Amino acid sequence: VQLQASGGGLVQAGDSLRLSCAASGRTFSNYAMGWFRQAPGKEREFVAAIKKSGVYKYYTAPVRGRFTISRDNARNTVYLQMNSLNPEDTAVYYCAATSSEDRLGFGLDYEYEYWGRGTQVTVSS
């Protein structure tokens, strides 16, 4: 699966952004999808994930209630709607795909087989 993330940018605190991740190469609906982020000097961290069907979604606590993950299997795309952004959300955001969704809620990056290049999100105060 080839993944291409887009939609990042420079915004002010309180603004919104929507990230997109377009998949190609394999049957998109066979993969659960996740978003991760890595801030400068920090480890990569789990942000959100969505099961293959799109019914079940998982979030890390700092973004719950502000971010929404969704997918459109007909368009082979997963989205991350980010509202009420704050400077702590500044990071490179990566989308990833996994064929195994049994432990999706644990946000384990090593369970993802495919990764896209990141898109930079910068939130100014």
Coordinates of N, CA and C in Angstrom, one line a residue:
V1 N 0.8 -1.2 0.0 CA 0.0 0.0 0.0 C 0.9 1.2 0.0
Q2 N 0.6 2.1 -0.9 CA 1.3 3.4 -0.9 C 0.4 4.5 -0.3
L3 N 1.0 5.2 0.6 CA 0.2 6.2 1.3 C 0.7 7.6 1.1
Q4 N -0.1 8.6 0.9 CA 0.3 9.9 0.6 C -0.6 10.9 1.5
A5 N 0.1 11.4 2.5 CA -0.6 12.3 3.4 C -0.5 13.8 2.9
S6 N -1.5 14.5 3.2 CA -1.5 15.9 2.7 C -2.4 16.7 3.7
G7 N -2.4 18.0 3.5 CA -3.3 18.9 4.3 C -2.7 19.6 5.5
G8 N -1.4 19.4 5.7 CA -0.7 20.1 6.8 C -0.5 21.6 6.5
G9 N -0.1 22.3 7.5 CA 0.2 23.7 7.2 C 0.5 24.5 8.5
L10 N 0.5 25.8 8.4 CA 0.8 26.6 9.5 C -0.5 27.3 9.9
V11 N -1.0 27.1 11.1 CA -2.2 27.7 11.6 C -2.0 28.4 12.9
Q12 N -3.0 29.1 13.4 CA -3.0 29.7 14.7 C -3.7 28.8 15.7
A13 N -3.4 29.0 16.9 CA -4.1 28.3 18.0 C -5.6 28.5 17.9
G14 N -6.4 27.4 18.0 CA -7.8 27.5 17.9 C -8.3 27.2 16.5
D15 N -7.5 27.2 15.5 CA -7.9 26.9 14.1 C -8.1 25.4 13.9
S16 N -8.5 25.1 12.7 CA -8.8 23.7 12.3 C -8.0 23.4 11.1
L17 N -7.7 22.1 10.9 CA -7.1 21.6 9.7 C -7.7 20.2 9.5
R18 N -7.7 19.8 8.2 CA -8.1 18.4 7.9 C -7.0 17.8 7.1
L19 N -6.5 16.7 7.6 CA -5.5 16.0 6.9 C -6.1 14.9 6.1
S20 N -5.5 14.6 5.0 CA -6.0 13.5 4.2 C -4.9 12.5 3.9
C21 N -5.2 11.3 3.7 CA -4.2 10.3 3.4 C -4.8 9.4 2.3
A22 N -4.3 9.5 1.1 CA -4.7 8.7 0.0 C -3.9 7.4 -0.2
A23 N -4.6 6.3 -0.3 CA -4.0 5.0 -0.4 C -4.1 4.5 -1.8
S24 N -3.1 3.7 -2.2 CA -3.2 3.1 -3.5 C -2.4 1.8 -3.5
G25 N -2.6 0.9 -4.4 CA -1.8 -0.3 -4.5 C -2.4 -1.5 -4.0
R26 N -3.3 -1.4 -3.0 CA -3.9 -2.6 -2.5 C -5.4 -2.2 -2.2
T27 N -6.1 -3.2 -1.8 CA -7.6 -2.9 -1.5 C -7.6 -2.2 -0.1
F28 N -8.0 -0.9 -0.2 CA -8.0 -0.1 1.0 C -8.8 -0.6 2.1
S29 N -10.0 -1.1 1.8 CA -10.9 -1.6 2.8 C -10.4 -2.8 3.6
N30 N -9.3 -3.4 3.2 CA -8.7 -4.5 3.9 C -7.7 -4.1 5.0
Y31 N -7.6 -2.7 5.2 CA -6.6 -2.2 6.1 C -7.3 -1.3 7.1
A32 N -7.0 -1.5 8.4 CA -7.3 -0.4 9.3 C -6.2 0.7 9.2
M33 N -6.6 1.9 9.5 CA -5.7 3.0 9.3 C -5.5 3.8 10.6
G34 N -4.3 4.3 10.7 CA -4.0 5.1 11.8 C -3.2 6.4 11.5
W35 N -3.3 7.3 12.4 CA -2.5 8.5 12.3 C -1.6 8.6 13.5
F36 N -0.3 9.0 13.3 CA 0.7 9.1 14.3 C 1.3 10.5 14.1
R37 N 2.0 11.0 15.1 CA 2.7 12.3 14.9 C 4.0 12.2 15.7
Q38 N 4.9 13.1 15.2 CA 6.2 13.2 15.9 C 6.6 14.6 16.0
A39 N 6.7 15.1 17.2 CA 7.1 16.5 17.4 C 8.7 16.5 17.5
P40 N 9.3 17.6 17.3 CA 10.7 17.7 17.3 C 11.3 17.3 18.7
G41 N 12.2 16.4 18.7 CA 12.9 15.9 19.9 C 12.0 14.9 20.7
K42 N 10.9 14.5 20.1 CA 10.0 13.5 20.8 C 9.9 12.2 20.0
E43 N 9.4 11.2 20.7 CA 9.1 10.0 20.1 C 7.8 10.1 19.3
R44 N 7.7 9.3 18.3 CA 6.5 9.2 17.5 C 5.4 8.7 18.4
E45 N 4.2 9.3 18.3 CA 3.1 8.9 19.2 C 1.8 8.7 18.4
F46 N 1.0 7.8 18.9 CA -0.3 7.5 18.3 C -1.2 8.6 18.5
V47 N -2.0 8.9 17.5 CA -3.0 9.9 17.5 C -4.4 9.3 17.4
A48 N -4.7 8.6 16.4 CA -6.0 8.1 16.2 C -6.0 6.9 15.2
A49 N -7.0 6.0 15.3 CA -7.1 4.9 14.4 C -8.5 4.6 14.1
I50 N -8.7 3.9 13.0 CA -10.1 3.5 12.6 C -10.0 2.2 12.0
K51 N -11.0 1.4 12.3 CA -11.1 0.0 11.8 C -11.5 0.0 10.3
K52 N -11.4 -1.2 9.7 CA -11.6 -1.3 8.3 C -13.0 -0.9 7.9
S53 N -14.0 -1.2 8.8 CA -15.3 -0.8 8.5 C -15.6 0.7 8.6
G54 N -14.8 1.3 9.4 CA -15.0 2.7 9.8 C -15.9 2.9 11.0
V55 N -16.4 1.8 11.6 CA -17.3 1.9 12.7 C -16.6 2.3 14.0
Y56 N -15.5 1.6 14.2 CA -14.8 1.8 15.5 C -13.6 2.7 15.3
K57 N -13.5 3.6 16.3 CA -12.4 4.6 16.2 C -11.7 4.7 17.6
Y58 N -10.5 5.1 17.5 CA -9.7 5.2 18.8 C -8.9 6.5 18.7
Y59 N -8.7 7.0 19.9 CA -8.0 8.3 20.0 C -7.1 8.3 21.2
T60 N -6.0 9.0 21.1 CA -5.2 9.3 22.3 C -5.9 10.4 23.1
A61 N -5.7 10.3 24.4 CA -6.4 11.2 25.3 C -6.3 12.7 24.9
P62 N -5.1 13.2 24.6 CA -4.9 14.6 24.4 C -5.7 15.2 23.2
V63 N -6.2 14.3 22.3 CA -6.9 14.8 21.1 C -8.4 14.4 21.1
R64 N -8.7 13.6 22.1 CA -10.1 13.1 22.1 C -11.1 14.3 22.3
G65 N -12.1 14.4 21.5 CA -13.0 15.5 21.5 C -12.6 16.6 20.6
R66 N -11.4 16.6 20.1 CA -11.0 17.7 19.2 C -10.7 17.2 17.8
F67 N -10.2 15.9 17.7 CA -9.8 15.3 16.5 C -10.9 14.3 16.1
T68 N -11.1 14.1 14.8 CA -12.0 13.1 14.4 C -11.4 12.3 13.2
I69 N -11.3 11.0 13.3 CA -10.7 10.2 12.2 C -11.9 9.7 11.4
S70 N -11.8 9.6 10.1 CA -12.9 9.0 9.3 C -12.2 8.4 8.0
R71 N -13.0 7.7 7.3 CA -12.5 7.1 6.1 C -13.6 7.0 5.1
D72 N -13.1 7.0 3.8 CA -14.0 6.9 2.7 C -13.4 5.7 1.9
N73 N -14.0 4.6 2.0 CA -13.4 3.4 1.4 C -13.6 3.5 -0.2
A74 N -14.6 4.2 -0.6 CA -14.8 4.4 -2.0 C -13.7 5.3 -2.7
R75 N -13.2 6.2 -1.8 CA -12.2 7.1 -2.3 C -10.8 6.7 -1.9
N76 N -10.7 5.5 -1.1 CA -9.4 5.1 -0.7 C -8.6 6.1 0.2
T77 N -9.4 6.8 1.0 CA -8.8 7.9 1.7 C -9.2 7.9 3.2
V78 N -8.3 8.2 4.1 CA -8.6 8.4 5.5 C -8.3 9.9 5.8
Y79 N -9.1 10.4 6.7 CA -9.0 11.8 7.1 C -8.8 11.9 8.6
L80 N -8.2 13.1 8.9 CA -8.1 13.5 10.3 C -8.5 14.9 10.4
Q81 N -9.7 15.1 10.9 CA -10.2 16.5 11.2 C -9.7 16.9 12.5
M82 N -9.0 18.0 12.5 CA -8.4 18.5 13.7 C -8.9 19.9 14.1
N83 N -9.6 20.0 15.2 CA -10.2 21.2 15.6 C -9.5 21.7 16.9
S84 N -9.7 23.0 17.2 CA -9.2 23.6 18.4 C -7.7 23.3 18.6
L85 N -7.0 23.5 17.5 CA -5.5 23.1 17.6 C -4.8 24.0 18.6
N86 N -3.8 23.4 19.2 CA -3.0 24.2 20.1 C -1.5 23.9 19.7
P87 N -0.6 24.7 20.3 CA 0.8 24.5 19.9 C 1.4 23.2 20.2
E88 N 0.8 22.5 21.2 CA 1.3 21.1 21.5 C 0.9 20.1 20.4
D89 N 0.1 20.5 19.5 CA -0.2 19.6 18.3 C 0.8 19.8 17.2
T90 N 1.7 20.7 17.3 CA 2.7 20.8 16.3 C 3.6 19.6 16.2
A91 N 3.6 19.0 15.0 CA 4.3 17.8 14.7 C 4.3 17.5 13.2
V92 N 5.0 16.5 12.9 CA 4.8 15.8 11.5 C 3.8 14.7 11.7
Y93 N 2.8 14.7 10.9 CA 1.7 13.7 11.1 C 1.9 12.7 10.0
Y94 N 1.8 11.4 10.4 CA 2.0 10.3 9.5 C 0.7 9.4 9.5
C95 N 0.3 9.0 8.3 CA -0.7 8.0 8.2 C -0.1 6.6 8.0
A96 N -0.8 5.6 8.5 CA -0.2 4.2 8.4 C -1.4 3.2 8.2
A97 N -1.0 2.1 7.7 CA -2.0 1.1 7.4 C -1.6 -0.3 8.0
T98 N -2.6 -1.0 8.6 CA -2.3 -2.3 9.1 C -3.4 -3.3 8.7
S99 N -3.0 -4.5 8.4 CA -4.0 -5.5 8.1 C -4.6 -6.2 9.3
S100 N -4.0 -5.9 10.5 CA -4.5 -6.5 11.7 C -5.1 -5.4 12.6
E101 N -6.3 -5.6 13.0 CA -7.0 -4.6 13.8 C -7.4 -5.1 15.2
D102 N -6.9 -6.2 15.5 CA -7.2 -6.8 16.8 C -6.8 -5.9 18.0
R103 N -5.7 -5.3 17.9 CA -5.2 -4.4 19.0 C -5.1 -3.0 18.6
L104 N -6.0 -2.6 17.7 CA -5.9 -1.2 17.1 C -5.9 -0.2 18.1
G105 N -6.7 -0.4 19.2 CA -6.9 0.7 20.2 C -5.7 0.9 21.0
F106 N -4.7 0.0 21.0 CA -3.5 0.2 21.7 C -2.5 1.2 21.1
G107 N -2.7 1.5 19.8 CA -1.9 2.5 19.1 C -0.4 2.0 19.0
L108 N -0.2 0.8 18.7 CA 1.1 0.2 18.6 C 1.7 0.4 17.2
D109 N 2.7 1.3 17.1 CA 3.2 1.6 15.8 C 3.8 0.4 15.0
Y110 N 4.3 -0.5 15.8 CA 5.0 -1.7 15.1 C 4.0 -2.6 14.5
E111 N 2.7 -2.4 14.7 CA 1.7 -3.3 14.1 C 1.3 -2.7 12.7
Y112 N 1.8 -1.6 12.3 CA 1.5 -1.0 11.0 C 2.5 -1.4 10.0
E113 N 2.0 -1.9 8.9 CA 3.0 -2.4 7.9 C 3.4 -1.3 6.9
Y114 N 2.5 -0.4 6.7 CA 2.8 0.6 5.6 C 2.7 2.0 6.2
W115 N 3.6 2.9 5.8 CA 3.6 4.2 6.3 C 3.7 5.2 5.1
G116 N 3.1 6.3 5.3 CA 3.2 7.4 4.3 C 4.3 8.4 4.8
R117 N 4.7 9.3 3.9 CA 5.5 10.4 4.3 C 4.6 11.3 5.1
G118 N 5.2 12.0 6.0 CA 4.5 12.9 6.9 C 4.1 14.2 6.2
T119 N 3.2 14.9 6.9 CA 2.8 16.2 6.6 C 2.9 17.1 7.8
Q120 N 3.6 18.2 7.6 CA 3.9 19.1 8.8 C 2.7 19.9 9.2
V121 N 2.4 19.9 10.5 CA 1.4 20.7 11.1 C 2.1 21.6 12.1
T122 N 1.9 22.9 11.9 CA 2.6 23.9 12.9 C 1.5 24.8 13.4
V123 N 1.4 24.8 14.7 CA 0.3 25.7 15.3 C 1.0 26.7 16.1
S124 N 0.8 28.0 15.8 CA 1.4 29.1 16.5 C 0.5 29.6 17.6
S125 N 1.1 30.1 18.6 CA 0.3 30.6 19.8 C -0.2 32.1 19.6

